[in-house]
Amino acid sequence: MTTPVCTSASTAATWAPPYPSFSAYVRARQSVLLRAARSLTANPSDAEDLLQTALTKTYVAWERIEDHRALDGYVRRALVNTRTSQWRKRKVDEFATDELPEPEAFPGDDDPAERQALHDAMWRAVMKLPARQRAMVVLRYYEDLSEAQTAEVLGVSVGTVKSAVSRALGKLREDPELIPAR
């Protein structure tokens, strides 16, 4: 005779979150709160982590929050407080030096004519690609679609998109018109 390891396994399928109102609130306000988190950090991934932390703090305090009409303010305050705590705890990797490092200049940064020339050269190089690779590069990098979205639009697999884009980028790296622009 064996003893079951988890006695509540049969009830796992009927489990519901303790605060359905919290789940509904998060579903309704997630995009607005994520925009607020993004305004506090430079990295979108850090913003998502920040929002998750603030929502965790909100969940823990859910029963203590008296006015649920003011939840956005509560979560925003949790976002700001969490970000401030992270900022205070961060490791500083700054070192005093006698000389300031100069930023690396990129071609066309200061001259609109050079920037337009680089843009035109890049577009001519893209137009030299085979039609299928060109379509994938345009969808991925000009239209900013994900690999899965590009695959769906073109009716191919994600692996096909990855390999074709990789080959296309290799051709663009070797394009003689773009080599001086590096």
Backbone as a printed PyTorch tensor [residue, N CA C, xyz], in Angstrom:
tensor([[[  0.8340,  -1.1760,   0.0000],
         [  0.0000,   0.0000,   0.0000],
         [  0.8870,   1.2500,   0.0000]],

        [[  0.5610,   2.1950,  -0.9030],
         [  1.3520,   3.4290,  -0.9800],
         [  0.5310,   4.5940,  -0.4400]],

        [[  1.2340,   5.5130,   0.1320],
         [  0.5840,   6.7010,   0.6720],
         [  0.7040,   7.8200,  -0.3560]],

        [[ -0.4070,   8.4950,  -0.6830],
         [ -0.3030,   9.5800,  -1.6640],
         [  0.5620,  10.7140,  -1.1170]],

        [[  1.3660,  11.2610,  -2.0010],
         [  2.2710,  12.3350,  -1.6090],
         [  1.4960,  13.6340,  -1.4040]],

        [[  0.5700,  13.9030,  -2.2840],
         [ -0.1830,  15.1430,  -2.2180],
         [ -1.6570,  14.8020,  -2.0300]],

        [[ -2.1780,  15.0890,  -0.8800],
         [ -3.5680,  14.7310,  -0.6210],
         [ -4.5400,  15.7030,  -1.2590]],

        [[ -4.0780,  16.8820,  -1.6330],
         [ -4.9850,  17.8690,  -2.2150],
         [ -4.9290,  17.8670,  -3.7340]],

        [[ -4.3260,  16.8610,  -4.3420],
         [ -4.1970,  16.8160,  -5.7970],
         [ -5.5530,  16.7570,  -6.4740]],

        [[ -6.5270,  16.1140,  -5.8370],
         [ -7.8490,  16.0170,  -6.4620],
         [ -8.5710,  17.3550,  -6.4400]],

        [[ -8.2240,  18.2430,  -5.5330],
         [ -8.8820,  19.5490,  -5.4780],
         [ -8.1220,  20.6100,  -6.2470]],

        [[ -6.9770,  20.2790,  -6.8070],
         [ -6.1720,  21.2620,  -7.5300],
         [ -6.9050,  21.8000,  -8.7450]],

        [[ -7.7190,  20.9890,  -9.3880],
         [ -8.4260,  21.4350, -10.5820],
         [ -9.5220,  22.4360, -10.2340]],

        [[ -9.9870,  22.4480,  -9.0040],
         [-11.0630,  23.3580,  -8.6190],
         [-10.5490,  24.5520,  -7.8270]],

        [[ -9.2460,  24.7440,  -7.7630],
         [ -8.6680,  25.8350,  -7.0020],
         [ -8.9990,  27.1700,  -7.6520]],

        [[ -9.3360,  28.1490,  -6.8620],
         [ -9.5950,  29.5040,  -7.3390],
         [ -8.7610,  30.4660,  -6.5110]],

        [[ -8.3210,  31.5670,  -7.1000],
         [ -7.5240,  32.5150,  -6.3230],
         [ -8.3470,  33.0770,  -5.1680]],

        [[ -7.6920,  33.3510,  -4.0250],
         [ -8.4180,  33.8420,  -2.8600],
         [ -9.0860,  35.1990,  -3.0910]],

        [[ -8.5320,  36.0130,  -3.9930],
         [ -9.0770,  37.3470,  -4.2510],
         [ -9.4430,  37.4760,  -5.7370]],

        [[-10.6330,  37.0440,  -6.1380],
         [-11.0020,  37.1900,  -7.5480],
         [-11.0680,  38.6570,  -7.9680]],

        [[-11.3430,  39.5500,  -7.0210],
         [-11.3810,  40.9710,  -7.3620],
         [ -9.9830,  41.4790,  -7.7190]],

        [[ -8.9340,  40.9180,  -7.0940],
         [ -7.5640,  41.2940,  -7.4400],
         [ -7.2460,  40.8550,  -8.8640]],

        [[ -7.6130,  39.6260,  -9.2100],
         [ -7.3660,  39.1200, -10.5640],
         [ -8.0820,  39.9780, -11.5930]],

        [[ -9.3030,  40.3510, -11.3120],
         [-10.0640,  41.1850, -12.2420],
         [ -9.4140,  42.5620, -12.3740]],

        [[ -8.9530,  43.1050, -11.2580],
         [ -8.2880,  44.4120, -11.2880],
         [ -7.0280,  44.3630, -12.1510]],

        [[ -6.2070,  43.3370, -11.9690],
         [ -4.9630,  43.2190, -12.7250],
         [ -5.2590,  43.0760, -14.2160]],

        [[ -6.2560,  42.2470, -14.5610],
         [ -6.6050,  42.0920, -15.9900],
         [ -7.0640,  43.4190, -16.5840]],

        [[ -7.8250,  44.1890, -15.8370],
         [ -8.3790,  45.4300, -16.3660],
         [ -7.3490,  46.5500, -16.4520]],

        [[ -6.4140,  46.6170, -15.5220],
         [ -5.5160,  47.7720, -15.4250],
         [ -4.0590,  47.4690, -15.7600]],

        [[ -3.7610,  46.2580, -16.1950],
         [ -2.3710,  45.8500, -16.4090],
         [ -1.6400,  46.7480, -17.3980]],

        [[ -2.2490,  47.0770, -18.5300],
         [ -1.5390,  47.8740, -19.5380],
         [ -1.2460,  49.2860, -19.0200]],

        [[ -2.1750,  49.8780, -18.2890],
         [ -1.9660,  51.2210, -17.7450],
         [ -0.8430,  51.1980, -16.7100]],

        [[ -0.8730,  50.1850, -15.8500],
         [  0.1580,  50.0940, -14.8100],
         [  1.5310,  49.7840, -15.4090]],

        [[  1.5550,  48.9960, -16.4840],
         [  2.8310,  48.7020, -17.1380],
         [  3.4170,  49.9720, -17.7560]],

        [[  2.5840,  50.8230, -18.3270],
         [  3.0810,  52.1030, -18.8540],
         [  3.6780,  52.9480, -17.7250]],

        [[  3.0340,  52.9350, -16.5810],
         [  3.5730,  53.6830, -15.4360],
         [  4.9290,  53.1150, -15.0130]],

        [[  5.0420,  51.7890, -15.0020],
         [  6.3170,  51.1540, -14.6310],
         [  7.3970,  51.4740, -15.6540]],

        [[  7.0170,  51.5030, -16.9350],
         [  8.0060,  51.8210, -17.9810],
         [  8.5050,  53.2470, -17.8620]],

        [[  7.6910,  54.1340, -17.3220],
         [  8.1550,  55.5080, -17.1540],
         [  9.1910,  55.6170, -16.0360]],

        [[  9.2930,  54.5990, -15.1930],
         [ 10.2440,  54.6160, -14.0850],
         [ 11.5540,  53.9040, -14.3970]],

        [[ 11.5790,  53.1070, -15.4710],
         [ 12.7950,  52.3700, -15.8130],
         [ 13.0920,  52.5310, -17.2960]],

        [[ 14.3330,  52.3000, -17.6530],
         [ 14.7290,  52.4210, -19.0500],
         [ 14.5240,  51.1140, -19.8150]],

        [[ 14.5190,  50.0050, -19.1140],
         [ 14.4510,  48.6930, -19.7400],
         [ 13.0420,  48.1160, -19.5930]],

        [[ 12.3860,  47.7000, -20.6970],
         [ 11.0360,  47.1330, -20.5960],
         [ 10.9670,  45.8920, -19.7070]],

        [[ 12.0010,  45.0800, -19.7000],
         [ 12.0090,  43.8920, -18.8400],
         [ 12.0530,  44.2880, -17.3620]],

        [[ 12.8290,  45.3180, -17.0560],
         [ 12.8770,  45.8060, -15.6780],
         [ 11.5190,  46.3770, -15.2740]],

        [[ 10.8310,  47.0100, -16.2230],
         [  9.5050,  47.5580, -15.9300],
         [  8.5240,  46.4420, -15.5940]],

        [[  8.5920,  45.3350, -16.3310],
         [  7.7080,  44.1990, -16.0440],
         [  8.0080,  43.6240, -14.6640]],

        [[  9.2960,  43.4990, -14.3360],
         [  9.6780,  42.9970, -13.0110],
         [  9.2040,  43.9470, -11.9130]],

        [[  9.3570,  45.2340, -12.1610],
         [  8.9240,  46.2340, -11.1950],
         [  7.4210,  46.1460, -10.9550]],

        [[  6.6490,  46.0020, -12.0320],
         [  5.1980,  45.8860, -11.8960],
         [  4.8290,  44.6150, -11.1370]],

        [[  5.5040,  43.5040, -11.4340],
         [  5.2040,  42.2620, -10.7220],
         [  5.4580,  42.4110,  -9.2250]],

        [[  6.5440,  43.0680,  -8.8730],
         [  6.8580,  43.2760,  -7.4620],
         [  5.8020,  44.1520,  -6.7910]],

        [[  5.4080,  45.2300,  -7.4720],
         [  4.3890,  46.1220,  -6.9040],
         [  3.0420,  45.4100,  -6.7760]],

        [[  2.7010,  44.5850,  -7.7620],
         [  1.4420,  43.8450,  -7.6760],
         [  1.4830,  42.7910,  -6.5700]],

        [[  2.6510,  42.2140,  -6.3400],
         [  2.7980,  41.2650,  -5.2330],
         [  2.5710,  41.9670,  -3.9010]],

        [[  3.1410,  43.1570,  -3.7520],
         [  2.9330,  43.9300,  -2.5150],
         [  1.4640,  44.3050,  -2.3600]],

        [[  0.8160,  44.6300,  -3.4710],
         [ -0.6070,  44.9760,  -3.4290],
         [ -1.4380,  43.7650,  -3.0360]],

        [[ -1.0940,  42.6040,  -3.5860],
         [ -1.8280,  41.3820,  -3.2710],
         [ -1.7350,  41.0570,  -1.7870]],

        [[ -0.5420,  41.2020,  -1.2260],
         [ -0.3430,  40.9030,   0.1940],
         [ -1.1820,  41.8450,   1.0650]],

        [[ -1.3430,  43.0880,   0.6250],
         [ -2.0830,  44.0810,   1.4150],
         [ -3.5470,  44.1920,   0.9870]],

        [[ -4.0160,  43.3090,   0.1170],
         [ -5.3460,  43.4310,  -0.4770],
         [ -6.4620,  43.5950,   0.5690]],

        [[ -6.4290,  42.8320,   1.6430],
         [ -7.4810,  42.9140,   2.6590],
         [ -7.4080,  44.2090,   3.4640]],

        [[ -6.2290,  44.8000,   3.5590],
         [ -6.0590,  46.0300,   4.3400],
         [ -6.4250,  47.2840,   3.5520]],

        [[ -6.5110,  47.1800,   2.2400],
         [ -6.8420,  48.3570,   1.4300],
         [ -8.3300,  48.6300,   1.5920]],

        [[ -8.6410,  49.7800,   2.1680],
         [-10.0290,  50.0900,   2.4800],
         [-10.8050,  50.5760,   1.2620]],

        [[-10.2190,  51.4670,   0.4860],
         [-10.9130,  52.0610,  -0.6530],
         [-10.3730,  51.4570,  -1.9480]],

        [[-11.0840,  50.5060,  -2.5090],
         [-10.6260,  49.8440,  -3.7290],
         [-10.7790,  50.7360,  -4.9620]],

        [[-11.3990,  51.9040,  -4.7930],
         [-11.4700,  52.8470,  -5.9010],
         [-10.1360,  53.5630,  -6.0740]],

        [[ -9.2850,  53.5280,  -5.0810],
         [ -7.9880,  54.2070,  -5.1320],
         [ -6.8520,  53.2150,  -5.3710]],

        [[ -7.1420,  52.0810,  -5.9830],
         [ -6.1170,  51.0530,  -6.1820],
         [ -4.9880,  51.5220,  -7.1040]],

        [[ -5.3260,  52.2740,  -8.1540],
         [ -4.2720,  52.7420,  -9.0590],
         [ -3.2380,  53.5700,  -8.2970]],

        [[ -3.6940,  54.4340,  -7.4230],
         [ -2.7690,  55.2370,  -6.6250],
         [ -1.9220,  54.3820,  -5.7070]],

        [[ -2.5400,  53.3680,  -5.1160],
         [ -1.8020,  52.4620,  -4.2310],
         [ -0.7070,  51.7310,  -5.0140]],

        [[ -1.0630,  51.2000,  -6.1800],
         [ -0.0810,  50.4490,  -6.9810],
         [  1.0030,  51.3910,  -7.4960]],

        [[  0.6280,  52.5860,  -7.9180],
         [  1.6470,  53.5380,  -8.3960],
         [  2.6130,  53.9000,  -7.2710]],

        [[  2.0970,  54.0880,  -6.0640],
         [  2.9660,  54.3890,  -4.9330],
         [  3.8880,  53.2020,  -4.6620]],

        [[  3.3540,  51.9800,  -4.7830],
         [  4.1890,  50.7820,  -4.6040],
         [  5.2660,  50.7260,  -5.6940]],

        [[  4.9150,  51.1120,  -6.9190],
         [  5.9020,  51.1450,  -8.0130],
         [  7.0330,  52.1220,  -7.6830]],

        [[  6.6640,  53.3220,  -7.2770],
         [  7.6710,  54.3460,  -6.9860],
         [  8.5250,  53.9250,  -5.7930]],

        [[  7.9030,  53.4310,  -4.7420],
         [  8.6690,  53.0150,  -3.5580],
         [  9.6010,  51.8570,  -3.8760]],

        [[  9.1150,  50.8940,  -4.6620],
         [  9.9480,  49.7470,  -5.0330],
         [ 11.1230,  50.1980,  -5.8870]],

        [[ 10.8520,  51.0820,  -6.8460],
         [ 11.9220,  51.5760,  -7.7200],
         [ 12.9390,  52.3690,  -6.9110]],

        [[ 12.4760,  53.1530,  -5.9630],
         [ 13.3890,  53.9260,  -5.1160],
         [ 14.2680,  52.9850,  -4.2930]],

        [[ 13.6740,  51.9280,  -3.7600],
         [ 14.4550,  50.9530,  -2.9920],
         [ 15.4900,  50.2710,  -3.8770]],

        [[ 15.0990,  49.9220,  -5.0940],
         [ 16.0440,  49.2910,  -6.0170],
         [ 17.1860,  50.2500,  -6.3440]],

        [[ 16.8380,  51.5150,  -6.5390],
         [ 17.8480,  52.5030,  -6.8880],
         [ 18.8410,  52.6770,  -5.7490]],

        [[ 18.3470,  52.6760,  -4.5260],
         [ 19.2260,  52.8430,  -3.3690],
         [ 20.1420,  51.6410,  -3.1740]],

        [[ 19.6520,  50.4550,  -3.5340],
         [ 20.4300,  49.2320,  -3.3240],
         [ 21.3960,  48.9340,  -4.4600]],

        [[ 21.2780,  49.6500,  -5.5770],
         [ 22.0690,  49.2850,  -6.7410],
         [ 23.5660,  49.4060,  -6.4630]],

        [[ 24.2910,  48.5770,  -7.1400],
         [ 25.7360,  48.6000,  -7.0240],
         [ 26.2620,  49.6700,  -7.9800]],

        [[ 27.0620,  50.5410,  -7.4790],
         [ 27.5910,  51.6180,  -8.2990],
         [ 28.8810,  51.1480,  -8.9480]],

        [[ 28.8940,  51.1810, -10.2690],
         [ 30.0770,  50.7860, -11.0180],
         [ 30.7150,  52.0120, -11.6730]],

        [[ 30.8720,  53.0610, -10.9260],
         [ 31.4800,  54.2660, -11.4510],
         [ 32.8500,  54.4300, -10.8130]],

        [[ 33.7880,  54.8410, -11.6390],
         [ 35.1450,  55.0200, -11.1670],
         [ 35.6270,  56.4100, -11.5760]],

        [[ 36.2570,  57.1000, -10.6590],
         [ 36.7900,  58.4220, -10.9540],
         [ 38.0280,  58.2830, -11.8440]],

        [[ 38.0700,  59.1020, -12.8970],
         [ 39.2310,  59.1020, -13.7910],
         [ 39.6120,  60.5400, -14.0980]],

        [[ 40.8350,  60.7010, -14.5790],
         [ 41.2870,  62.0400, -14.9650],
         [ 40.7140,  62.4620, -16.3120]],

        [[ 40.4560,  61.4730, -17.1830],
         [ 39.9390,  61.7700, -18.5240],
         [ 38.5530,  61.1720, -18.6920]],

        [[ 37.6810,  61.9380, -19.3070],
         [ 36.3540,  61.4390, -19.6010],
         [ 36.3960,  60.6350, -20.9080]],

        [[ 35.7710,  59.4770, -20.9290],
         [ 35.7540,  58.7220, -22.1810],
         [ 34.8250,  59.4060, -23.1810]],

        [[ 35.2740,  59.4610, -24.3970],
         [ 34.4630,  60.0640, -25.4490],
         [ 33.5390,  59.0080, -26.0330]],

        [[ 32.2860,  59.3610, -26.2550],
         [ 31.3830,  58.3850, -26.8870],
         [ 31.8270,  58.1150, -28.3230]],

        [[ 31.6430,  56.8720, -28.7410],
         [ 32.0210,  56.4910, -30.0920],
         [ 31.0490,  57.1360, -31.0780]],

        [[ 31.5950,  57.8450, -32.0320],
         [ 30.7450,  58.5310, -33.0110],
         [ 30.2780,  57.5430, -34.0690]],

        [[ 29.0190,  57.6320, -34.4000],
         [ 28.4500,  56.8030, -35.4570],
         [ 28.2600,  57.6620, -36.6960]],

        [[ 28.4330,  57.0690, -37.8710],
         [ 28.2880,  57.8600, -39.0890],
         [ 26.8640,  58.4030, -39.2080]],

        [[ 26.7830,  59.6680, -39.5390],
         [ 25.4780,  60.2640, -39.7760],
         [ 24.7690,  60.7330, -38.5330]],

        [[ 25.4240,  60.6800, -37.3560],
         [ 24.7550,  61.1080, -36.1390],
         [ 24.4600,  62.6030, -36.1410]],

        [[ 25.4050,  63.3820, -36.6470],
         [ 25.2320,  64.8240, -36.5640],
         [ 24.8060,  65.4560, -37.8840]],

        [[ 24.9830,  64.7790, -38.9780],
         [ 24.6800,  65.3550, -40.2820],
         [ 23.4670,  64.6600, -40.8990]],

        [[ 22.3700,  65.3830, -41.1020],
         [ 21.1810,  64.7600, -41.6970],
         [ 21.4310,  64.1880, -43.0910]],

        [[ 22.3270,  64.8080, -43.8430],
         [ 22.6340,  64.3030, -45.1950],
         [ 23.3290,  62.9410, -45.1100]],

        [[ 24.2670,  62.8110, -44.1700],
         [ 24.9490,  61.5230, -43.9970],
         [ 23.9720,  60.4580, -43.5150]],

        [[ 23.0730,  60.8430, -42.6130],
         [ 22.0760,  59.9110, -42.1040],
         [ 21.1630,  59.4250, -43.2340]],

        [[ 20.7540,  60.3480, -44.1120],
         [ 19.9070,  59.9710, -45.2430],
         [ 20.6720,  59.0920, -46.2210]],

        [[ 21.9420,  59.3800, -46.4460],
         [ 22.7580,  58.5570, -47.3440],
         [ 22.8860,  57.1390, -46.7940]],

        [[ 23.0880,  57.0190, -45.4910],
         [ 23.1800,  55.7050, -44.8730],
         [ 21.8420,  54.9640, -44.9860]],

        [[ 20.7500,  55.6770, -44.7620],
         [ 19.4090,  55.0810, -44.8930],
         [ 19.1840,  54.5850, -46.3220]],

        [[ 19.5540,  55.4060, -47.3080],
         [ 19.3800,  55.0090, -48.7130],
         [ 20.2440,  53.8000, -49.0630]],

        [[ 21.4930,  53.7780, -48.5710],
         [ 22.3770,  52.6470, -48.8450],
         [ 21.8170,  51.3730, -48.2190]],

        [[ 21.2800,  51.4790, -47.0110],
         [ 20.6990,  50.3080, -46.3510],
         [ 19.4950,  49.8120, -47.1380]],

        [[ 18.6600,  50.7210, -47.6020],
         [ 17.4710,  50.2960, -48.3470],
         [ 17.8710,  49.6570, -49.6830]],

        [[ 18.8980,  50.2060, -50.3490],
         [ 19.3560,  49.5820, -51.6060],
         [ 19.8870,  48.1780, -51.3390]],

        [[ 20.5940,  48.0010, -50.2320],
         [ 21.1140,  46.6780, -49.8850],
         [ 19.9730,  45.7130, -49.5800]],

        [[ 18.9400,  46.1780, -48.9010],
         [ 17.7860,  45.3250, -48.6180],
         [ 17.0950,  44.9450, -49.9210]],

        [[ 17.0080,  45.8750, -50.8460],
         [ 16.3310,  45.5980, -52.1180],
         [ 17.0920,  44.5830, -52.9680]],

        [[ 18.3960,  44.3910, -52.7090],
         [ 19.1850,  43.3880, -53.4380],
         [ 18.9010,  41.9690, -52.9500]],

        [[ 18.3140,  41.8340, -51.7730],
         [ 18.0290,  40.5060, -51.2270],
         [ 16.9510,  39.8070, -52.0450]],

        [[ 16.9490,  38.4690, -52.0510],
         [ 15.8410,  37.7480, -52.6870],
         [ 14.5170,  38.1430, -52.0320]],

        [[ 13.4350,  38.0370, -52.7800],
         [ 12.1280,  38.5340, -52.3360],
         [ 11.7170,  37.9660, -50.9780]],

        [[ 11.9140,  36.6750, -50.7740],
         [ 11.4850,  36.0470, -49.5200],
         [ 12.2930,  36.5780, -48.3290]],

        [[ 13.6080,  36.6720, -48.4940],
         [ 14.4430,  37.1970, -47.4210],
         [ 14.1250,  38.6660, -47.1720]],

        [[ 13.9220,  39.4170, -48.2570],
         [ 13.5960,  40.8320, -48.1220],
         [ 12.3010,  41.0080, -47.3310]],

        [[ 11.2930,  40.1980, -47.6410],
         [ 10.0130,  40.2820, -46.9350],
         [ 10.2070,  40.0000, -45.4460]],

        [[ 11.0080,  39.0000, -45.1330],
         [ 11.2250,  38.6510, -43.7330],
         [ 11.9940,  39.7450, -42.9930]],

        [[ 13.0050,  40.3140, -43.6380],
         [ 13.7740,  41.3850, -43.0070],
         [ 12.8870,  42.6080, -42.7830]],

        [[ 12.0770,  42.9560, -43.7650],
         [ 11.2040,  44.1220, -43.6300],
         [ 10.1860,  43.9000, -42.5110]],

        [[  9.5870,  42.7240, -42.4600],
         [  8.6070,  42.4480, -41.4140],
         [  9.2530,  42.4330, -40.0250]],

        [[ 10.4490,  41.8280, -39.9280],
         [ 11.1000,  41.7140, -38.6200],
         [ 11.6520,  43.0450, -38.1190]],

        [[ 12.3510,  43.7930, -39.0010],
         [ 13.0960,  44.9460, -38.5220],
         [ 12.4860,  46.2880, -38.8810]],

        [[ 11.7530,  46.3830, -39.9650],
         [ 11.1110,  47.6450, -40.2970],
         [  9.7110,  47.7120, -39.6840]],

        [[  8.9850,  46.5940, -39.7160],
         [  7.6380,  46.5580, -39.1390],
         [  7.6490,  46.1030, -37.6800]],

        [[  8.8120,  45.6460, -37.2090],
         [  9.0160,  45.2560, -35.8110],
         [  8.0840,  44.1250, -35.3600]],

        [[  7.8740,  43.1350, -36.2320],
         [  7.0920,  41.9580, -35.8580],
         [  8.0050,  40.9250, -35.2220]],

        [[  7.4640,  40.0830, -34.3800],
         [  8.2450,  39.0030, -33.7810],
         [  8.4680,  37.9170, -34.8360]],

        [[  9.3190,  36.9610, -34.4990],
         [  9.5560,  35.8500, -35.4360],
         [  8.2730,  35.0680, -35.6720]],

        [[  7.4980,  34.8460, -34.6090],
         [  6.2440,  34.0950, -34.7370],
         [  5.2390,  34.8600, -35.5980]],

        [[  5.1460,  36.1700, -35.3920],
         [  4.2250,  36.9690, -36.1950],
         [  4.6460,  36.9870, -37.6610]],

        [[  5.9470,  37.1060, -37.9100],
         [  6.4470,  37.0880, -39.2810],
         [  6.1270,  35.7560, -39.9460]],

        [[  6.3430,  34.6670, -39.2140],
         [  6.0490,  33.3410, -39.7470],
         [  4.5680,  33.2080, -40.0710]],

        [[  3.7250,  33.7340, -39.2170],
         [  2.2800,  33.6520, -39.4350],
         [  1.8660,  34.4560, -40.6720]],

        [[  2.4200,  35.6600, -40.8150],
         [  2.0740,  36.5080, -41.9610],
         [  2.4890,  35.8460, -43.2720]],

        [[  3.6780,  35.2330, -43.2770],
         [  4.1990,  34.6340, -44.5140],
         [  3.7880,  33.1770, -44.6940]],

        [[  3.1760,  32.5880, -43.6830],
         [  2.7300,  31.2070, -43.7960],
         [  3.8700,  30.2010, -43.8100]],

        [[  4.9100,  30.4800, -43.0220],
         [  6.0580,  29.5750, -42.9240],
         [  6.3020,  29.2880, -41.4450]],

        [[  7.2490,  28.4000, -41.1710],
         [  7.5570,  28.0780, -39.7770],
         [  8.4900,  29.1360, -39.1790]],

        [[  8.5430,  29.1780, -37.8530],
         [  9.4190,  30.1230, -37.1550],
         [ 10.8810,  29.8190, -37.4860]],

        [[ 11.2200,  28.5450, -37.5920],
         [ 12.5850,  28.1600, -37.9450],
         [ 12.9920,  28.6750, -39.3110]],

        [[ 12.0500,  28.6670, -40.2640],
         [ 12.3250,  29.1930, -41.5930],
         [ 12.6170,  30.6870, -41.5180]],

        [[ 11.8480,  31.3890, -40.7060],
         [ 12.0740,  32.8270, -40.5400],
         [ 13.4600,  33.0690, -39.9350]],

        [[ 13.8000,  32.3130, -38.9000],
         [ 15.1010,  32.5010, -38.2420],
         [ 16.2520,  32.2690, -39.2090]],

        [[ 16.1950,  31.1800, -39.9490],
         [ 17.3140,  30.8710, -40.8430],
         [ 17.3860,  31.8460, -42.0080]],

        [[ 16.2380,  32.2190, -42.5780],
         [ 16.2540,  33.1390, -43.7140],
         [ 16.7280,  34.5250, -43.2800]],

        [[ 16.3030,  34.9890, -42.1210],
         [ 16.7360,  36.2930, -41.6290],
         [ 18.2320,  36.2600, -41.3230]],

        [[ 18.7020,  35.1570, -40.7710],
         [ 20.1300,  35.0290, -40.4850],
         [ 20.9560,  35.1180, -41.7700]],

        [[ 20.5150,  34.4080, -42.8080],
         [ 21.2250,  34.4780, -44.0970],
         [ 21.1520,  35.8810, -44.6890]],

        [[ 19.9920,  36.5350, -44.5660],
         [ 19.8350,  37.8810, -45.1060],
         [ 20.7490,  38.8730, -44.3880]],

        [[ 20.8360,  38.7660, -43.0660],
         [ 21.7150,  39.6660, -42.3190],
         [ 23.1780,  39.4330, -42.6830]],

        [[ 23.5320,  38.1730, -42.9520],
         [ 24.8920,  37.8710, -43.4090],
         [ 25.1930,  38.5550, -44.7280]],

        [[ 24.2250,  38.5280, -45.6470],
         [ 24.4110,  39.2040, -46.9400],
         [ 24.5220,  40.7180, -46.7470]],

        [[ 23.7230,  41.2680, -45.8450],
         [ 23.7950,  42.7100, -45.6080],
         [ 25.1360,  43.1020, -44.9990]],

        [[ 25.6760,  42.2570, -44.1240],
         [ 26.9890,  42.5490, -43.5290],
         [ 28.0910,  42.5740, -44.5780]],

        [[ 27.9200,  41.7790, -45.6280],
         [ 28.9370,  41.6830, -46.6730],
         [ 28.7160,  42.6680, -47.8170]],

        [[ 27.6180,  43.4080, -47.7880],
         [ 27.3200,  44.3280, -48.8810],
         [ 28.3970,  45.4080, -48.9470]],

        [[ 29.0640,  45.5730, -50.1040],
         [ 30.1610,  46.5330, -50.2080],
         [ 29.7190,  47.9830, -50.0010]],

        [[ 28.4710,  48.2600, -50.2740],
         [ 27.9850,  49.6380, -50.1170],
         [ 27.8420,  50.0220, -48.6350]],

        [[ 27.6830,  49.0250, -47.7670],
         [ 27.4980,  49.2870, -46.3480],
         [ 28.7860,  49.1820, -45.5390]],

        [[ 29.8340,  48.6020, -46.1040],
         [ 31.0730,  48.3940, -45.3620],
         [ 31.6940,  49.7140, -44.8810]],

        [[ 31.7670,  50.7810, -45.6890],
         [ 32.3500,  52.0350, -45.1750],
         [ 31.5050,  52.6600, -44.0710]],

        [[ 30.2430,  52.3180, -43.9930],
         [ 29.3700,  52.9370, -43.0020],
         [ 29.5900,  52.3690, -41.6090]],

        [[ 30.3550,  51.3190, -41.4520],
         [ 30.5530,  50.7080, -40.1250],
         [ 31.4590,  51.4990, -39.2590]]])
